[in-house]
PDB file of C-alpha atoms in Angstrom:
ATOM      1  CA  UNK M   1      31.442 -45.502  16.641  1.00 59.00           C
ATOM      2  CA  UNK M   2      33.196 -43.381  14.278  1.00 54.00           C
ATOM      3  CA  UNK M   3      35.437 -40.760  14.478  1.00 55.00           C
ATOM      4  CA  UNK M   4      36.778 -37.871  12.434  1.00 53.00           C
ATOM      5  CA  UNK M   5      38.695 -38.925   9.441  1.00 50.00           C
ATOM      6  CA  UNK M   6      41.405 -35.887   9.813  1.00 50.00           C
ATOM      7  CA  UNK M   7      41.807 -36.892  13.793  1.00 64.00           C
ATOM      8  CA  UNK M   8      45.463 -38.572  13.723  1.00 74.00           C
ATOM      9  CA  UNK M   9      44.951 -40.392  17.071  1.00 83.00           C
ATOM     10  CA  UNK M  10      47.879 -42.628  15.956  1.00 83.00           C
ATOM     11  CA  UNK M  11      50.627 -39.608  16.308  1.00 86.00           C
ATOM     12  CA  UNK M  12      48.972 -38.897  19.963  1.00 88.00           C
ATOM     13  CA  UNK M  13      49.015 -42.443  21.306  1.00 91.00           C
ATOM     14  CA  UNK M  14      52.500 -42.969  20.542  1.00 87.00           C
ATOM     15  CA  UNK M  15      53.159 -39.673  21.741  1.00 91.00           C
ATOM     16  CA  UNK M  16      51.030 -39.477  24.760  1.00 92.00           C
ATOM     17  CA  UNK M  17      50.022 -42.969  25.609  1.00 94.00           C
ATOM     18  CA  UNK M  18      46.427 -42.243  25.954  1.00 96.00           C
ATOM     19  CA  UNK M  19      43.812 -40.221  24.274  1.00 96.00           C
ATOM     20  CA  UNK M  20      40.643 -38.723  25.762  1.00 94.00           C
ATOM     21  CA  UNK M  21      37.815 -37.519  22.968  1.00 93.00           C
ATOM     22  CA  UNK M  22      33.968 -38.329  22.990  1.00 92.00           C
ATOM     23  CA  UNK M  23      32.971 -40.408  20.183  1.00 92.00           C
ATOM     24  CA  UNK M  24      30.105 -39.817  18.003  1.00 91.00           C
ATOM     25  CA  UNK M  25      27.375 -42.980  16.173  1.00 90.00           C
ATOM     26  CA  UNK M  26      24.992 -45.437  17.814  1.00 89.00           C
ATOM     27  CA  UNK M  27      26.800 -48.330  16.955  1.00 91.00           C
ATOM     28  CA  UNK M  28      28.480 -49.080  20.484  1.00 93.00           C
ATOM     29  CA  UNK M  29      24.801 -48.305  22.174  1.00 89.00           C
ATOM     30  CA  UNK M  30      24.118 -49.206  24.696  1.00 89.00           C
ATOM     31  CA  UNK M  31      27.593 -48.833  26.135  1.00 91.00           C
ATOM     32  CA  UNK M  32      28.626 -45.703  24.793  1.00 93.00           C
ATOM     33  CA  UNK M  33      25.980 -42.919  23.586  1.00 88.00           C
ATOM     34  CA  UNK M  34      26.258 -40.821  20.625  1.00 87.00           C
ATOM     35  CA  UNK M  35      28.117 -38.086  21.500  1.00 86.00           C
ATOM     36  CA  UNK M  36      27.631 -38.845  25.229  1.00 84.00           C
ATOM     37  CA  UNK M  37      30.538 -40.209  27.116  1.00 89.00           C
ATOM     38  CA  UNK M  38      34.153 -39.041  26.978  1.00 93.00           C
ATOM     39  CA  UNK M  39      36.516 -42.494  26.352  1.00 96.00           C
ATOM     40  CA  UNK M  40      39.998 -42.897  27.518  1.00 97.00           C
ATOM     41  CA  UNK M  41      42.079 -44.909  25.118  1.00 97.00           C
ATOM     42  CA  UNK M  42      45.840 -45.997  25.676  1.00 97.00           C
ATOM     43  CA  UNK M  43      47.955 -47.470  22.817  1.00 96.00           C
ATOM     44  CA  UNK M  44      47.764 -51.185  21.883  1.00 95.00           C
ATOM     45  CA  UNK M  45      51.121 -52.836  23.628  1.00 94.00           C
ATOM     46  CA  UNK M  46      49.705 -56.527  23.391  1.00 94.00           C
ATOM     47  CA  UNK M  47      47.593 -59.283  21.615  1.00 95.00           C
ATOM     48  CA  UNK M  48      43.713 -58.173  21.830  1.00 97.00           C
ATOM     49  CA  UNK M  49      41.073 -60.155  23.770  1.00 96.00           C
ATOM     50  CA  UNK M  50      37.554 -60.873  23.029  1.00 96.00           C
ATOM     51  CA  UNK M  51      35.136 -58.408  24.265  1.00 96.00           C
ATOM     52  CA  UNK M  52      37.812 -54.954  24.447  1.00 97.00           C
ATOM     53  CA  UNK M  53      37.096 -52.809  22.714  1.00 97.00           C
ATOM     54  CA  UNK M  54      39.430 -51.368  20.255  1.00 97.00           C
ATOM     55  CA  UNK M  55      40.294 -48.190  18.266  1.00 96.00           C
ATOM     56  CA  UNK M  56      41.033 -48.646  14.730  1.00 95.00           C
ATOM     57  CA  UNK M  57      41.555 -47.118  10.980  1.00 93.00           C
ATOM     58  CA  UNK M  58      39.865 -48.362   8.278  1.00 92.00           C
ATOM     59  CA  UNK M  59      40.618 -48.376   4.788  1.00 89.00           C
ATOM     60  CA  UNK M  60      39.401 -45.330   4.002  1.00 89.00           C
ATOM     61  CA  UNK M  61      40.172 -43.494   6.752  1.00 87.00           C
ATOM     62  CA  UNK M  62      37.786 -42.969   9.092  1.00 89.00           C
ATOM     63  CA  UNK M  63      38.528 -44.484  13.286  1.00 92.00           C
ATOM     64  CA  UNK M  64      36.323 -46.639  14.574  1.00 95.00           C
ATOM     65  CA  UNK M  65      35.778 -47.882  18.219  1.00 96.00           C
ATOM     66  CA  UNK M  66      34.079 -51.578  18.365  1.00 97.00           C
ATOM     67  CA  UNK M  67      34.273 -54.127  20.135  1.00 97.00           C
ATOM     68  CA  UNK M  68      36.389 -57.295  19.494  1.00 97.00           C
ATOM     69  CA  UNK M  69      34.649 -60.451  18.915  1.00 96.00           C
ATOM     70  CA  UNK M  70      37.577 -62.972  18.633  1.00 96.00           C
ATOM     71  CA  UNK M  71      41.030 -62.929  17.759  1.00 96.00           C
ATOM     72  CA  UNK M  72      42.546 -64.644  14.342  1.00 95.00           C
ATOM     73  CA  UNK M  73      45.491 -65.515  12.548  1.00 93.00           C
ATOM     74  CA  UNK M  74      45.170 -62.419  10.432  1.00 92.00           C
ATOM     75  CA  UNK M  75      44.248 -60.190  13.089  1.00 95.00           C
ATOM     76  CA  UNK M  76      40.831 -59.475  14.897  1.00 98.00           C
ATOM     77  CA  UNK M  77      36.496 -59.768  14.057  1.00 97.00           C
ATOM     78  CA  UNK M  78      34.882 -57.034  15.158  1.00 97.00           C
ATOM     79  CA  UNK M  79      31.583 -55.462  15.826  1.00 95.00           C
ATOM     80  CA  UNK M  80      29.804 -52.432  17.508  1.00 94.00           C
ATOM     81  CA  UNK M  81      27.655 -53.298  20.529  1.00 94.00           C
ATOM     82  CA  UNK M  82      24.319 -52.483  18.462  1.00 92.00           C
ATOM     83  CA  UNK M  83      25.704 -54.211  15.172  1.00 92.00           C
ATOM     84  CA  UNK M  84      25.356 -57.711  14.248  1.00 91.00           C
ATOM     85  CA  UNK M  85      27.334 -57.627  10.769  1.00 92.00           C
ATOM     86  CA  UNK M  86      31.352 -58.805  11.740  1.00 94.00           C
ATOM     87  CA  UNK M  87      34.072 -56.985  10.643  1.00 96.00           C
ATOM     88  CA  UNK M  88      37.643 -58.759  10.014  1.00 97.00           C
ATOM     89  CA  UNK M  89      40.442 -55.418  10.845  1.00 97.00           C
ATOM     90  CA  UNK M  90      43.968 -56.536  10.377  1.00 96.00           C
ATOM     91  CA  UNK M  91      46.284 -56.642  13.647  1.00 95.00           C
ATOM     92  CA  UNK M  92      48.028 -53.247  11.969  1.00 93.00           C
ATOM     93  CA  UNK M  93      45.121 -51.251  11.639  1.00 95.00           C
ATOM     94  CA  UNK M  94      44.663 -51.591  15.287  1.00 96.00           C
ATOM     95  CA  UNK M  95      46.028 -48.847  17.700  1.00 94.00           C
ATOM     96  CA  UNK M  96      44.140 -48.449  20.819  1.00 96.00           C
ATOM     97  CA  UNK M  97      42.038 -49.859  23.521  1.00 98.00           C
ATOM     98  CA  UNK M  98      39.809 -48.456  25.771  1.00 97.00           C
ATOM     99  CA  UNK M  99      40.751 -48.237  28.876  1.00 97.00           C
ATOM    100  CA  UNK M 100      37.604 -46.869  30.567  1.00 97.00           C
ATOM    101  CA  UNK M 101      34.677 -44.322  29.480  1.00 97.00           C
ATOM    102  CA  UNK M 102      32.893 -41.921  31.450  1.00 94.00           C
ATOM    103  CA  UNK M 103      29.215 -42.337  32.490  1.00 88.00           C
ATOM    104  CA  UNK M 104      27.968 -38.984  33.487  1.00 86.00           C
ATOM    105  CA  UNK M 105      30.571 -37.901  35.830  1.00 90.00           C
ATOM    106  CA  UNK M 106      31.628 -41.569  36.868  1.00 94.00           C
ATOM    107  CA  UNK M 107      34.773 -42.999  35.217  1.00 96.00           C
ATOM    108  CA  UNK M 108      33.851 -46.632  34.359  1.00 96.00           C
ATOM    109  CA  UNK M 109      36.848 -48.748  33.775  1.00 97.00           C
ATOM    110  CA  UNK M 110      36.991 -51.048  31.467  1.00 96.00           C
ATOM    111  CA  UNK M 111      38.462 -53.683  33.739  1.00 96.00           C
ATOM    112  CA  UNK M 112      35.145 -53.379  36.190  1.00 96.00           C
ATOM    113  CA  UNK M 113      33.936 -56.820  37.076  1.00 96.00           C
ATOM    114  CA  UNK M 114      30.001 -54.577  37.059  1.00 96.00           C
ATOM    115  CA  UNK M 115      30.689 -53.434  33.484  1.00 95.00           C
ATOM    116  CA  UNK M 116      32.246 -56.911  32.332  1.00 95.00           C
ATOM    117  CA  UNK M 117      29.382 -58.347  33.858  1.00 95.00           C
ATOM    118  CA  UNK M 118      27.075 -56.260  31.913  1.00 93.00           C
ATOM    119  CA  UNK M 119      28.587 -56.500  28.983  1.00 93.00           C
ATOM    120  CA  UNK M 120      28.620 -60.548  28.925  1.00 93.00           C
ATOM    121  CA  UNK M 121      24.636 -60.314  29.474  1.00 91.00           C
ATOM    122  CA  UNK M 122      24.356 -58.227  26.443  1.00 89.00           C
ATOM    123  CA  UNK M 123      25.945 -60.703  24.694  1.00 89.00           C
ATOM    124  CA  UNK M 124      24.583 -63.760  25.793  1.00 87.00           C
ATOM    125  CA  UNK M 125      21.522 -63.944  24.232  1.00 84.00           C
ATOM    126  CA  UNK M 126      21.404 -62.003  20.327  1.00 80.00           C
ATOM    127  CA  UNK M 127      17.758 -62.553  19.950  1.00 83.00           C
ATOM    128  CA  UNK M 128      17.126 -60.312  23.076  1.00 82.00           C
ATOM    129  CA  UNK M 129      20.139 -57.846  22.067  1.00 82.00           C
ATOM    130  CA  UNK M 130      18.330 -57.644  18.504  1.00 86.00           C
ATOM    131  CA  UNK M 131      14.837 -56.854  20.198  1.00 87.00           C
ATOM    132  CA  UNK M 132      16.467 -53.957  22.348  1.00 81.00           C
ATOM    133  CA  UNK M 133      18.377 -52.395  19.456  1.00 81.00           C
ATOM    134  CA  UNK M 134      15.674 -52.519  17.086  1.00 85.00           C
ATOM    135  CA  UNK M 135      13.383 -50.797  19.742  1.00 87.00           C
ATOM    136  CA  UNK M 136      16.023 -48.292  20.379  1.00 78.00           C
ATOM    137  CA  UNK M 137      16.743 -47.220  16.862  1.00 78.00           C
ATOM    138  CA  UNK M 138      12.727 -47.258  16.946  1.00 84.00           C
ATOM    139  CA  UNK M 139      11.559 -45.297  19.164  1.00 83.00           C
ATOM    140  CA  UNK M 140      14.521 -42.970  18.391  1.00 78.00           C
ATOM    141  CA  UNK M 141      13.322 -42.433  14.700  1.00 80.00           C
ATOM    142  CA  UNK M 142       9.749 -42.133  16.076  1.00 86.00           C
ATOM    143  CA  UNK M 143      11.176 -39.642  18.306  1.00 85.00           C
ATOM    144  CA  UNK M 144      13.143 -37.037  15.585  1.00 85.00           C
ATOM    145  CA  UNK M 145       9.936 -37.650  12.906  1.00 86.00           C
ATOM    146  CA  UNK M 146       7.860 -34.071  14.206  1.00 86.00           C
ATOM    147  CA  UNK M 147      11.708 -32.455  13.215  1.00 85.00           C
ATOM    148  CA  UNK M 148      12.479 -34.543   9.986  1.00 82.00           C
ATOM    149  CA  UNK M 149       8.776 -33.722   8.892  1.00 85.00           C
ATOM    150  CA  UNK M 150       9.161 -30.088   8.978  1.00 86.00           C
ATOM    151  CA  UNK M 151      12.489 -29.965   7.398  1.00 85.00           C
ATOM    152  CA  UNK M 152      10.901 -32.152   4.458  1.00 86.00           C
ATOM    153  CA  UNK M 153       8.255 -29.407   4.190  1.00 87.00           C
ATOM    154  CA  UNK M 154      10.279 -26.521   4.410  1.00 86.00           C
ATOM    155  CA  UNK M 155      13.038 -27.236   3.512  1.00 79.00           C
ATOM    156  CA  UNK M 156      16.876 -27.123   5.123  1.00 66.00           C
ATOM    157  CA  UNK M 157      18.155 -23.405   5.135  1.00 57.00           C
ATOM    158  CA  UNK M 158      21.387 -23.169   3.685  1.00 52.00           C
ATOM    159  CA  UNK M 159      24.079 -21.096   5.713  1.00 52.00           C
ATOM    160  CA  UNK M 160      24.919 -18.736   3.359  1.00 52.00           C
ATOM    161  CA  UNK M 161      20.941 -17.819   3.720  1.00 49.00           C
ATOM    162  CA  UNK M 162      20.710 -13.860   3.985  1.00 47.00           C
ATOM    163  CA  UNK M 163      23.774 -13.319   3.587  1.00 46.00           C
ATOM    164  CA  UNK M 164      25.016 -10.220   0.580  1.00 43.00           C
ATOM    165  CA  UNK M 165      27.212 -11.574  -1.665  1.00 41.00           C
ATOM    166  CA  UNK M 166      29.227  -8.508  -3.245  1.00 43.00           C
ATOM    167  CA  UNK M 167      30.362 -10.366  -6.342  1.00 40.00           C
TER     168      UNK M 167
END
């Protein structure tokens, strides 16, 4: 899931210890939903472990919350829960972990033998995690097409619609 490019979440951790924000993308589904769930992240202190899920900068800016796959001499592979490409992030580029999420108005931590539990079924089989996502992402197109019909035929209105321009 990404987040805003301009957020410095770095500055806050080290300031803070922990951030609270609601991320936005489908690519930790079915674990997180876009824009649906508020995350609590607290600053890296130690060595990653396969299946936390991490906050991190990439290259060109943007922060990204996957999940980590395995740990390497150069520093992590990771990979959103509805992804199946692997991404290698350097140990540097790494500065948070989530330490629990929201779900509705239950706080989930990420230490819950229930959501560990759930998470290693996800994972265990990738031809059934492929079949879900792909029905997901599916049925969720099928379900905007009415909306991204009409805006094809009509048209997206621009803001600055109706507005007098006195120059």
């Amino acid at each position: 899931m990404r987040e805003d490019r301009n957020c410095d979440y770095t500055q806050e951790l080290v300031k803070n210890g922990v951030i609270a924000f609601v991320p936005s993308g489908n690519s930790m589904w079915p674990t997180l939903k876009n824009r649906g769930q508020s995350v609590i992240v607290k600053l890296k202190t130690e060595k990653l472990k396969p299946m936390d899920v991490a906050l991190y900068r990439r290259e060109n800016g943007s922060n990204v919350l996957h999940r980590v796959m395995r740990a390497t001499d150069f520093g992590y592979v990771m990979c959103g829960d509805s992804q199946f490409t692997l991404e290698k992030v350097k140990e540097d580029c790494v500065y948070g972990v989530m330490a629990g999420f929201y779900r509705g108005k239950r706080y989930v931590e990420a230490t819950d033998p229930d959501y560990i539990e759930q998470i290693n079924k996800w994972y265990e089989s990738e031809k059934r995690r492929k079949l879900r996502v792909k029905t997901f992402f599916f049925f969720n197109r099928l379900k905007t097409l009415p909306a991204r019909a009409l805006r094809k035929i009509f048209g997206r209105k621009r803001k600055d619609e109706g507005e007098i321009n006195d120059d």
